[in-house]
């Protein structure tokens, strides 16, 4: 799965540390505050946030390391909410990837590069109002939703928020579960999140409470039956989608089949996808 690291498949691994060369002006140098390894192939990390860095919950930004005289930067969804004083990211580890092979080694105190221009379409501004918000993700595609479920605006705008996460194995679902628990315990969203936020996890390659791809569960209606809600409808539902290229395409088709119209920052609509992660 490559959607959080794009074309992270070439180059040489270099040790992590303070940049030897001056980074370009398009990035700031930030300090790693904490790192958590969730599985052999997944980790999250938090870094300092510059005072001038503004973003909307759900956006992505370039993150990276210096590689000799040049930076290696990849698009990463910001997994922390817009109000947070720190920035959080969730990443896969690509064994031979020029960025993640080194990024997975970062420790608190290390320096990382942060782009100055966050952007993206998985934002509230790109959706028209409705009753229910679906956040549909596979793998590390949950990252922008880790931001949105911790943002009070999500609960001000919607009566019900359903976060769906499909992964190959049960252990890959842990980050999303942790984020939902954090959201429900957070005083800022804590009053609304416990009653409005629901997490629906599915595993595709291991036994679990719910199994199968999110696409299959929408098509056969099992998702809606399990949640006790009516099928997808433009009248009541809005959808944000984040995953691999094929997941985006398949969920776009299913959203359109249900009558939803794609939105953008310029023209808000009924569902949005994040094309930046197409790898
Ligand atoms: P599957 O195990 O059936 O391939 P990956 O790690 O390859 O990015 O996949 C993450 C999760 O997304 C896996 O559970 C995978 O299911 C699922 N997945 C992959 N492709 C699609 C798709 N086109 N539609 C829905 N889910 C998908």
mmCIF file of C-alpha atoms and ligand atoms in Angstrom:
data_model
loop_
_atom_site.group_PDB
_atom_site.id
_atom_site.type_symbol
_atom_site.label_atom_id
_atom_site.label_comp_id
_atom_site.label_asym_id
_atom_site.label_seq_id
_atom_site.Cartn_x
_atom_site.Cartn_y
_atom_site.Cartn_z
ATOM 1 C CA UNK A 1 0.000 0.000 0.000
ATOM 2 C CA UNK A 2 1.578 3.250 -1.067
ATOM 3 C CA UNK A 3 -0.895 6.006 -0.596
ATOM 4 C CA UNK A 4 0.886 7.768 2.260
ATOM 5 C CA UNK A 5 4.299 7.524 0.673
ATOM 6 C CA UNK A 6 3.496 7.889 -3.011
ATOM 7 C CA UNK A 7 6.433 6.648 -5.094
ATOM 8 C CA UNK A 8 8.614 5.704 -2.149
ATOM 9 C CA UNK A 9 10.453 2.951 -3.947
ATOM 10 C CA UNK A 10 13.877 4.231 -4.996
ATOM 11 C CA UNK A 11 16.935 5.749 -3.401
ATOM 12 C CA UNK A 12 19.379 4.941 -0.660
ATOM 13 C CA UNK A 13 18.797 4.803 3.060
ATOM 14 C CA UNK A 14 20.760 7.385 5.061
ATOM 15 C CA UNK A 15 20.924 7.764 8.813
ATOM 16 C CA UNK A 16 18.353 9.971 10.513
ATOM 17 C CA UNK A 17 19.710 13.114 12.129
ATOM 18 C CA UNK A 18 20.040 16.847 11.904
ATOM 19 C CA UNK A 19 20.162 17.999 8.264
ATOM 20 C CA UNK A 20 23.744 18.569 7.054
ATOM 21 C CA UNK A 21 22.568 20.778 4.218
ATOM 22 C CA UNK A 22 20.200 23.724 4.446
ATOM 23 C CA UNK A 23 16.635 22.650 3.652
ATOM 24 C CA UNK A 24 14.684 24.541 0.976
ATOM 25 C CA UNK A 25 12.532 27.512 1.988
ATOM 26 C CA UNK A 26 9.366 25.535 1.143
ATOM 27 C CA UNK A 27 9.784 23.539 4.379
ATOM 28 C CA UNK A 28 10.392 24.197 8.051
ATOM 29 C CA UNK A 29 12.567 22.009 10.279
ATOM 30 C CA UNK A 30 10.534 20.473 13.105
ATOM 31 C CA UNK A 31 11.384 18.282 16.080
ATOM 32 C CA UNK A 32 10.009 14.778 16.602
ATOM 33 C CA UNK A 33 8.174 14.614 19.950
ATOM 34 C CA UNK A 34 7.060 10.980 20.076
ATOM 35 C CA UNK A 35 6.908 7.851 17.933
ATOM 36 C CA UNK A 36 4.661 4.807 18.280
ATOM 37 C CA UNK A 37 5.057 1.590 16.320
ATOM 38 C CA UNK A 38 1.704 -0.129 15.835
ATOM 39 C CA UNK A 39 2.805 -3.135 13.774
ATOM 40 C CA UNK A 40 5.920 -4.176 11.838
ATOM 41 C CA UNK A 41 4.695 -2.023 8.974
ATOM 42 C CA UNK A 42 2.804 0.875 10.623
ATOM 43 C CA UNK A 43 3.875 3.724 12.904
ATOM 44 C CA UNK A 44 2.679 7.138 13.993
ATOM 45 C CA UNK A 45 4.687 10.129 15.137
ATOM 46 C CA UNK A 46 4.130 13.579 16.558
ATOM 47 C CA UNK A 47 6.201 16.661 15.867
ATOM 48 C CA UNK A 48 6.328 20.328 16.785
ATOM 49 C CA UNK A 49 3.928 22.637 14.971
ATOM 50 C CA UNK A 50 5.197 26.051 13.880
ATOM 51 C CA UNK A 51 3.085 28.932 15.174
ATOM 52 C CA UNK A 52 2.486 30.077 11.594
ATOM 53 C CA UNK A 53 1.282 26.653 10.386
ATOM 54 C CA UNK A 54 -2.469 26.743 9.752
ATOM 55 C CA UNK A 55 -4.513 23.893 8.284
ATOM 56 C CA UNK A 56 -8.040 22.550 8.152
ATOM 57 C CA UNK A 57 -8.711 19.163 9.751
ATOM 58 C CA UNK A 58 -8.446 16.506 7.009
ATOM 59 C CA UNK A 59 -5.738 18.235 4.930
ATOM 60 C CA UNK A 60 -2.347 16.829 3.916
ATOM 61 C CA UNK A 61 1.131 18.330 3.767
ATOM 62 C CA UNK A 62 4.617 17.348 2.611
ATOM 63 C CA UNK A 63 6.761 15.643 5.257
ATOM 64 C CA UNK A 64 10.287 14.350 4.857
ATOM 65 C CA UNK A 65 13.981 14.266 5.584
ATOM 66 C CA UNK A 66 17.088 15.683 3.982
ATOM 67 C CA UNK A 67 18.853 13.208 1.686
ATOM 68 C CA UNK A 68 22.269 14.769 1.186
ATOM 69 C CA UNK A 69 21.742 18.171 -0.411
ATOM 70 C CA UNK A 70 18.119 17.455 -1.376
ATOM 71 C CA UNK A 71 15.000 16.778 0.642
ATOM 72 C CA UNK A 72 12.872 13.663 0.141
ATOM 73 C CA UNK A 73 9.303 14.742 0.752
ATOM 74 C CA UNK A 74 6.040 12.819 0.535
ATOM 75 C CA UNK A 75 2.424 13.851 0.984
ATOM 76 C CA UNK A 76 1.078 12.853 4.387
ATOM 77 C CA UNK A 77 -2.352 13.473 5.820
ATOM 78 C CA UNK A 78 -2.212 15.358 9.072
ATOM 79 C CA UNK A 79 -3.760 12.952 11.591
ATOM 80 C CA UNK A 80 -4.148 15.500 14.396
ATOM 81 C CA UNK A 81 -6.990 18.036 14.519
ATOM 82 C CA UNK A 82 -6.562 21.681 13.531
ATOM 83 C CA UNK A 83 -6.677 22.858 17.159
ATOM 84 C CA UNK A 84 -3.800 20.636 18.336
ATOM 85 C CA UNK A 85 -0.520 22.333 19.292
ATOM 86 C CA UNK A 86 1.414 19.376 17.851
ATOM 87 C CA UNK A 87 1.173 17.597 14.493
ATOM 88 C CA UNK A 88 0.565 13.865 14.181
ATOM 89 C CA UNK A 89 1.163 11.587 11.183
ATOM 90 C CA UNK A 90 0.480 7.909 10.491
ATOM 91 C CA UNK A 91 2.722 6.037 8.079
ATOM 92 C CA UNK A 92 3.532 2.711 6.550
ATOM 93 C CA UNK A 93 7.110 1.442 6.525
ATOM 94 C CA UNK A 94 8.373 0.604 3.054
ATOM 95 C CA UNK A 95 11.487 -1.553 3.677
ATOM 96 C CA UNK A 96 13.488 -0.154 0.738
ATOM 97 C CA UNK A 97 11.710 3.197 0.459
ATOM 98 C CA UNK A 98 14.033 6.196 0.489
ATOM 99 C CA UNK A 99 11.855 8.078 2.943
ATOM 100 C CA UNK A 100 10.027 5.575 5.138
ATOM 101 C CA UNK A 101 13.033 3.256 5.517
ATOM 102 C CA UNK A 102 14.643 6.183 7.390
ATOM 103 C CA UNK A 103 11.530 7.859 8.764
ATOM 104 C CA UNK A 104 10.588 4.688 10.647
ATOM 105 C CA UNK A 105 13.840 5.091 12.622
ATOM 106 C CA UNK A 106 13.091 8.582 13.949
ATOM 107 C CA UNK A 107 13.291 9.159 17.681
ATOM 108 C CA UNK A 108 12.119 12.040 19.864
ATOM 109 C CA UNK A 109 14.493 14.963 19.344
ATOM 110 C CA UNK A 110 15.257 14.135 15.687
ATOM 111 C CA UNK A 111 14.614 16.754 13.015
ATOM 112 C CA UNK A 112 12.040 16.299 10.243
ATOM 113 C CA UNK A 113 10.923 18.530 7.402
ATOM 114 C CA UNK A 114 7.419 19.952 7.181
ATOM 115 C CA UNK A 115 5.966 21.648 4.088
ATOM 116 C CA UNK A 116 4.505 25.106 4.568
ATOM 117 C CA UNK A 117 1.374 24.609 2.440
ATOM 118 C CA UNK A 118 -1.219 22.135 3.666
ATOM 119 C CA UNK A 119 -4.077 21.448 1.265
ATOM 120 C CA UNK A 120 -6.726 18.857 0.459
ATOM 121 C CA UNK A 121 -10.349 17.994 -0.253
ATOM 122 C CA UNK A 122 -11.241 15.869 2.790
ATOM 123 C CA UNK A 123 -12.468 18.986 4.560
ATOM 124 C CA UNK A 124 -15.824 20.175 5.805
ATOM 125 C CA UNK A 125 -15.742 23.096 3.366
ATOM 126 C CA UNK A 126 -16.077 20.636 0.455
ATOM 127 C CA UNK A 127 -19.298 19.033 1.717
ATOM 128 C CA UNK A 128 -22.830 20.403 1.852
ATOM 129 C CA UNK A 129 -24.779 19.923 5.118
ATOM 130 C CA UNK A 130 -26.559 16.646 5.887
ATOM 131 C CA UNK A 131 -27.473 14.352 8.751
ATOM 132 C CA UNK A 132 -24.836 11.610 8.606
ATOM 133 C CA UNK A 133 -21.137 11.641 7.718
ATOM 134 C CA UNK A 134 -19.372 8.503 6.509
ATOM 135 C CA UNK A 135 -15.570 8.465 6.722
ATOM 136 C CA UNK A 136 -14.525 5.502 4.552
ATOM 137 C CA UNK A 137 -10.909 4.363 4.766
ATOM 138 C CA UNK A 138 -8.552 1.493 4.090
ATOM 139 C CA UNK A 139 -5.092 1.050 5.610
ATOM 140 C CA UNK A 140 -3.296 4.327 6.396
ATOM 141 C CA UNK A 141 -6.148 6.119 4.616
ATOM 142 C CA UNK A 142 -7.613 6.523 8.100
ATOM 143 C CA UNK A 143 -5.114 9.336 8.851
ATOM 144 C CA UNK A 144 -7.204 12.357 7.716
ATOM 145 C CA UNK A 145 -10.169 10.933 9.613
ATOM 146 C CA UNK A 146 -8.063 10.676 12.770
ATOM 147 C CA UNK A 147 -7.938 14.451 12.427
ATOM 148 C CA UNK A 148 -11.622 14.948 11.649
ATOM 149 C CA UNK A 149 -13.026 12.744 14.431
ATOM 150 C CA UNK A 150 -11.079 14.844 16.932
ATOM 151 C CA UNK A 151 -12.441 18.134 15.575
ATOM 152 C CA UNK A 152 -15.571 19.555 17.273
ATOM 153 C CA UNK A 153 -16.742 20.986 13.936
ATOM 154 C CA UNK A 154 -17.411 17.420 12.734
ATOM 155 C CA UNK A 155 -20.021 16.978 15.462
ATOM 156 C CA UNK A 156 -21.448 20.465 15.047
ATOM 157 C CA UNK A 157 -22.119 19.709 11.382
ATOM 158 C CA UNK A 158 -23.419 16.132 11.595
ATOM 159 C CA UNK A 159 -25.798 14.235 13.851
ATOM 160 C CA UNK A 160 -24.018 10.962 13.237
ATOM 161 C CA UNK A 161 -20.417 10.217 12.225
ATOM 162 C CA UNK A 162 -19.534 6.721 11.009
ATOM 163 C CA UNK A 163 -15.849 5.911 10.644
ATOM 164 C CA UNK A 164 -15.282 2.785 8.554
ATOM 165 C CA UNK A 165 -11.836 1.193 8.409
ATOM 166 C CA UNK A 166 -10.904 -1.846 6.327
ATOM 167 C CA UNK A 167 -7.513 -3.477 6.840
ATOM 168 C CA UNK A 168 -5.986 -6.819 5.965
ATOM 169 C CA UNK A 169 -5.365 -7.862 9.581
ATOM 170 C CA UNK A 170 -6.888 -7.127 12.972
ATOM 171 C CA UNK A 171 -3.649 -5.620 14.332
ATOM 172 C CA UNK A 172 -3.776 -2.974 11.594
ATOM 173 C CA UNK A 173 -7.068 -1.718 13.045
ATOM 174 C CA UNK A 174 -5.476 -0.694 16.368
ATOM 175 C CA UNK A 175 -4.581 2.882 15.469
ATOM 176 C CA UNK A 176 -8.156 3.730 14.489
ATOM 177 C CA UNK A 177 -9.505 2.181 17.676
ATOM 178 C CA UNK A 178 -7.075 4.198 19.738
ATOM 179 C CA UNK A 179 -8.027 7.427 17.967
ATOM 180 C CA UNK A 180 -11.734 6.829 18.555
ATOM 181 C CA UNK A 181 -11.088 6.157 22.247
ATOM 182 C CA UNK A 182 -9.028 9.355 22.448
ATOM 183 C CA UNK A 183 -11.787 11.335 20.720
ATOM 184 C CA UNK A 184 -14.425 9.980 23.080
ATOM 185 C CA UNK A 185 -12.300 10.851 26.123
ATOM 186 C CA UNK A 186 -11.312 14.300 24.864
ATOM 187 C CA UNK A 187 -13.162 17.084 26.706
ATOM 188 C CA UNK A 188 -13.235 19.182 23.517
ATOM 189 C CA UNK A 189 -15.304 16.640 21.559
ATOM 190 C CA UNK A 190 -16.061 14.282 24.456
ATOM 191 C CA UNK A 191 -19.605 15.445 25.040
ATOM 192 C CA UNK A 192 -20.695 14.871 21.452
ATOM 193 C CA UNK A 193 -18.354 12.134 20.226
ATOM 194 C CA UNK A 194 -19.579 9.283 22.468
ATOM 195 C CA UNK A 195 -23.138 9.577 21.182
ATOM 196 C CA UNK A 196 -22.422 10.642 17.577
ATOM 197 C CA UNK A 197 -19.248 8.746 16.596
ATOM 198 C CA UNK A 198 -19.359 5.090 15.567
ATOM 199 C CA UNK A 199 -16.443 2.967 14.406
ATOM 200 C CA UNK A 200 -17.010 0.100 11.984
ATOM 201 C CA UNK A 201 -13.904 -2.035 11.478
ATOM 202 C CA UNK A 202 -13.492 -4.816 8.966
ATOM 203 C CA UNK A 203 -10.599 -7.204 8.352
ATOM 204 C CA UNK A 204 -10.175 -8.901 4.996
ATOM 205 C CA UNK A 205 -7.521 -11.533 5.621
ATOM 206 C CA UNK A 206 -8.246 -12.638 9.183
ATOM 207 C CA UNK A 207 -11.269 -13.684 11.194
ATOM 208 C CA UNK A 208 -12.944 -10.749 12.904
ATOM 209 C CA UNK A 209 -16.370 -9.499 14.026
ATOM 210 C CA UNK A 210 -16.846 -7.999 10.565
ATOM 211 C CA UNK A 211 -14.976 -9.289 7.548
ATOM 212 C CA UNK A 212 -14.826 -8.242 3.907
ATOM 213 C CA UNK A 213 -13.967 -5.125 1.961
ATOM 214 C CA UNK A 214 -15.910 -1.959 2.648
ATOM 215 C CA UNK A 215 -16.947 -1.918 -1.007
ATOM 216 C CA UNK A 216 -18.491 -5.388 -0.717
ATOM 217 C CA UNK A 217 -20.271 -4.489 2.519
ATOM 218 C CA UNK A 218 -21.803 -1.390 0.901
ATOM 219 C CA UNK A 219 -22.833 -3.313 -2.215
ATOM 220 C CA UNK A 220 -24.474 -6.170 -0.333
ATOM 221 C CA UNK A 221 -25.971 -3.808 2.261
ATOM 222 C CA UNK A 222 -24.333 -5.575 5.210
ATOM 223 C CA UNK A 223 -22.715 -2.334 6.395
ATOM 224 C CA UNK A 224 -26.082 -0.596 6.717
ATOM 225 C CA UNK A 225 -27.768 -3.641 8.264
ATOM 226 C CA UNK A 226 -25.011 -3.952 10.863
ATOM 227 C CA UNK A 227 -25.229 -0.240 11.689
ATOM 228 C CA UNK A 228 -29.020 -0.195 11.666
ATOM 229 C CA UNK A 229 -29.171 2.701 9.207
ATOM 230 C CA UNK A 230 -30.832 3.049 5.792
ATOM 231 C CA UNK A 231 -28.729 2.600 2.616
ATOM 232 C CA UNK A 232 -26.591 5.480 1.347
ATOM 233 C CA UNK A 233 -28.691 8.455 0.239
ATOM 234 C CA UNK A 234 -27.852 11.936 -1.037
ATOM 235 C CA UNK A 235 -30.656 13.294 1.087
ATOM 236 C CA UNK A 236 -29.192 12.296 4.430
ATOM 237 C CA UNK A 237 -25.586 11.215 3.884
ATOM 238 C CA UNK A 238 -22.192 12.709 3.064
ATOM 239 C CA UNK A 239 -19.082 10.639 2.385
ATOM 240 C CA UNK A 240 -15.336 11.216 2.635
ATOM 241 C CA UNK A 241 -13.098 8.569 1.055
ATOM 242 C CA UNK A 242 -9.397 7.849 1.589
ATOM 243 C CA UNK A 243 -7.441 4.786 0.491
ATOM 244 C CA UNK A 244 -5.472 3.362 -2.411
ATOM 245 C CA UNK A 245 -6.210 4.387 -5.984
ATOM 246 C CA UNK A 246 -8.503 1.425 -6.641
ATOM 247 C CA UNK A 247 -10.368 1.976 -3.370
ATOM 248 C CA UNK A 248 -11.011 5.612 -4.323
ATOM 249 C CA UNK A 249 -12.306 4.594 -7.719
ATOM 250 C CA UNK A 250 -14.526 1.817 -6.426
ATOM 251 C CA UNK A 251 -16.013 3.900 -3.616
ATOM 252 C CA UNK A 252 -16.544 6.828 -5.981
ATOM 253 C CA UNK A 253 -18.568 4.549 -8.271
ATOM 254 C CA UNK A 254 -20.628 3.301 -5.319
ATOM 255 C CA UNK A 255 -21.234 6.846 -4.037
ATOM 256 C CA UNK A 256 -22.362 7.985 -7.488
ATOM 257 C CA UNK A 257 -24.573 4.930 -7.834
ATOM 258 C CA UNK A 258 -26.293 6.031 -4.616
ATOM 259 C CA UNK A 259 -26.897 9.435 -6.235
ATOM 260 C CA UNK A 260 -24.200 11.441 -4.449
ATOM 261 C CA UNK A 261 -22.366 14.177 -6.356
ATOM 262 C CA UNK A 262 -18.628 14.759 -5.879
ATOM 263 C CA UNK A 263 -17.647 17.994 -4.123
ATOM 264 C CA UNK A 264 -14.538 20.157 -4.065
ATOM 265 C CA UNK A 265 -13.264 23.190 -2.202
ATOM 266 C CA UNK A 266 -14.644 25.379 -4.999
ATOM 267 C CA UNK A 267 -17.999 23.614 -5.307
ATOM 268 C CA UNK A 268 -19.076 21.695 -2.176
ATOM 269 C CA UNK A 269 -20.908 18.440 -2.857
ATOM 270 C CA UNK A 270 -22.044 15.181 -1.325
ATOM 271 C CA UNK A 271 -18.856 13.108 -1.345
ATOM 272 C CA UNK A 272 -15.138 13.856 -1.552
ATOM 273 C CA UNK A 273 -12.017 11.785 -2.255
ATOM 274 C CA UNK A 274 -8.342 12.578 -1.729
ATOM 275 C CA UNK A 275 -6.583 12.261 -5.070
ATOM 276 C CA UNK A 276 -3.205 13.278 -3.622
ATOM 277 C CA UNK A 277 -2.764 9.749 -2.311
ATOM 278 C CA UNK A 278 -3.034 8.042 -5.660
ATOM 279 C CA UNK A 279 0.198 6.081 -5.814
HETATM 280 P P1 LIG B 1 -7.896 -7.224 0.529
HETATM 281 O O1 LIG B 1 -7.239 -7.925 1.676
HETATM 282 O O2 LIG B 1 -9.102 -7.948 0.036
HETATM 283 O O3 LIG B 1 -6.946 -6.857 -0.582
HETATM 284 P P2 LIG B 1 -3.748 -2.675 1.144
HETATM 285 O O4 LIG B 1 -2.965 -3.022 2.383
HETATM 286 O O5 LIG B 1 -3.481 -3.554 -0.014
HETATM 287 O O6 LIG B 1 -3.732 -1.215 0.787
HETATM 288 O O7 LIG B 1 -5.261 -2.939 1.553
HETATM 289 C C1 LIG B 1 -5.840 -2.377 2.690
HETATM 290 C C2 LIG B 1 -7.215 -2.928 2.788
HETATM 291 O O8 LIG B 1 -7.996 -2.415 1.693
HETATM 292 C C3 LIG B 1 -7.262 -4.430 2.691
HETATM 293 O O9 LIG B 1 -8.168 -4.912 3.646
HETATM 294 C C4 LIG B 1 -7.732 -4.685 1.275
HETATM 295 O O10 LIG B 1 -8.501 -5.846 1.130
HETATM 296 C C5 LIG B 1 -8.638 -3.495 1.045
HETATM 297 N N1 LIG B 1 -8.795 -3.180 -0.374
HETATM 298 C C6 LIG B 1 -7.868 -3.267 -1.353
HETATM 299 N N2 LIG B 1 -8.376 -2.885 -2.537
HETATM 300 C C7 LIG B 1 -9.652 -2.554 -2.304
HETATM 301 C C8 LIG B 1 -10.714 -2.069 -3.117
HETATM 302 N N3 LIG B 1 -10.557 -1.861 -4.433
HETATM 303 N N4 LIG B 1 -11.897 -1.808 -2.533
HETATM 304 C C9 LIG B 1 -12.070 -2.016 -1.212
HETATM 305 N N5 LIG B 1 -11.121 -2.457 -0.386
HETATM 306 C C10 LIG B 1 -9.927 -2.732 -0.918
#
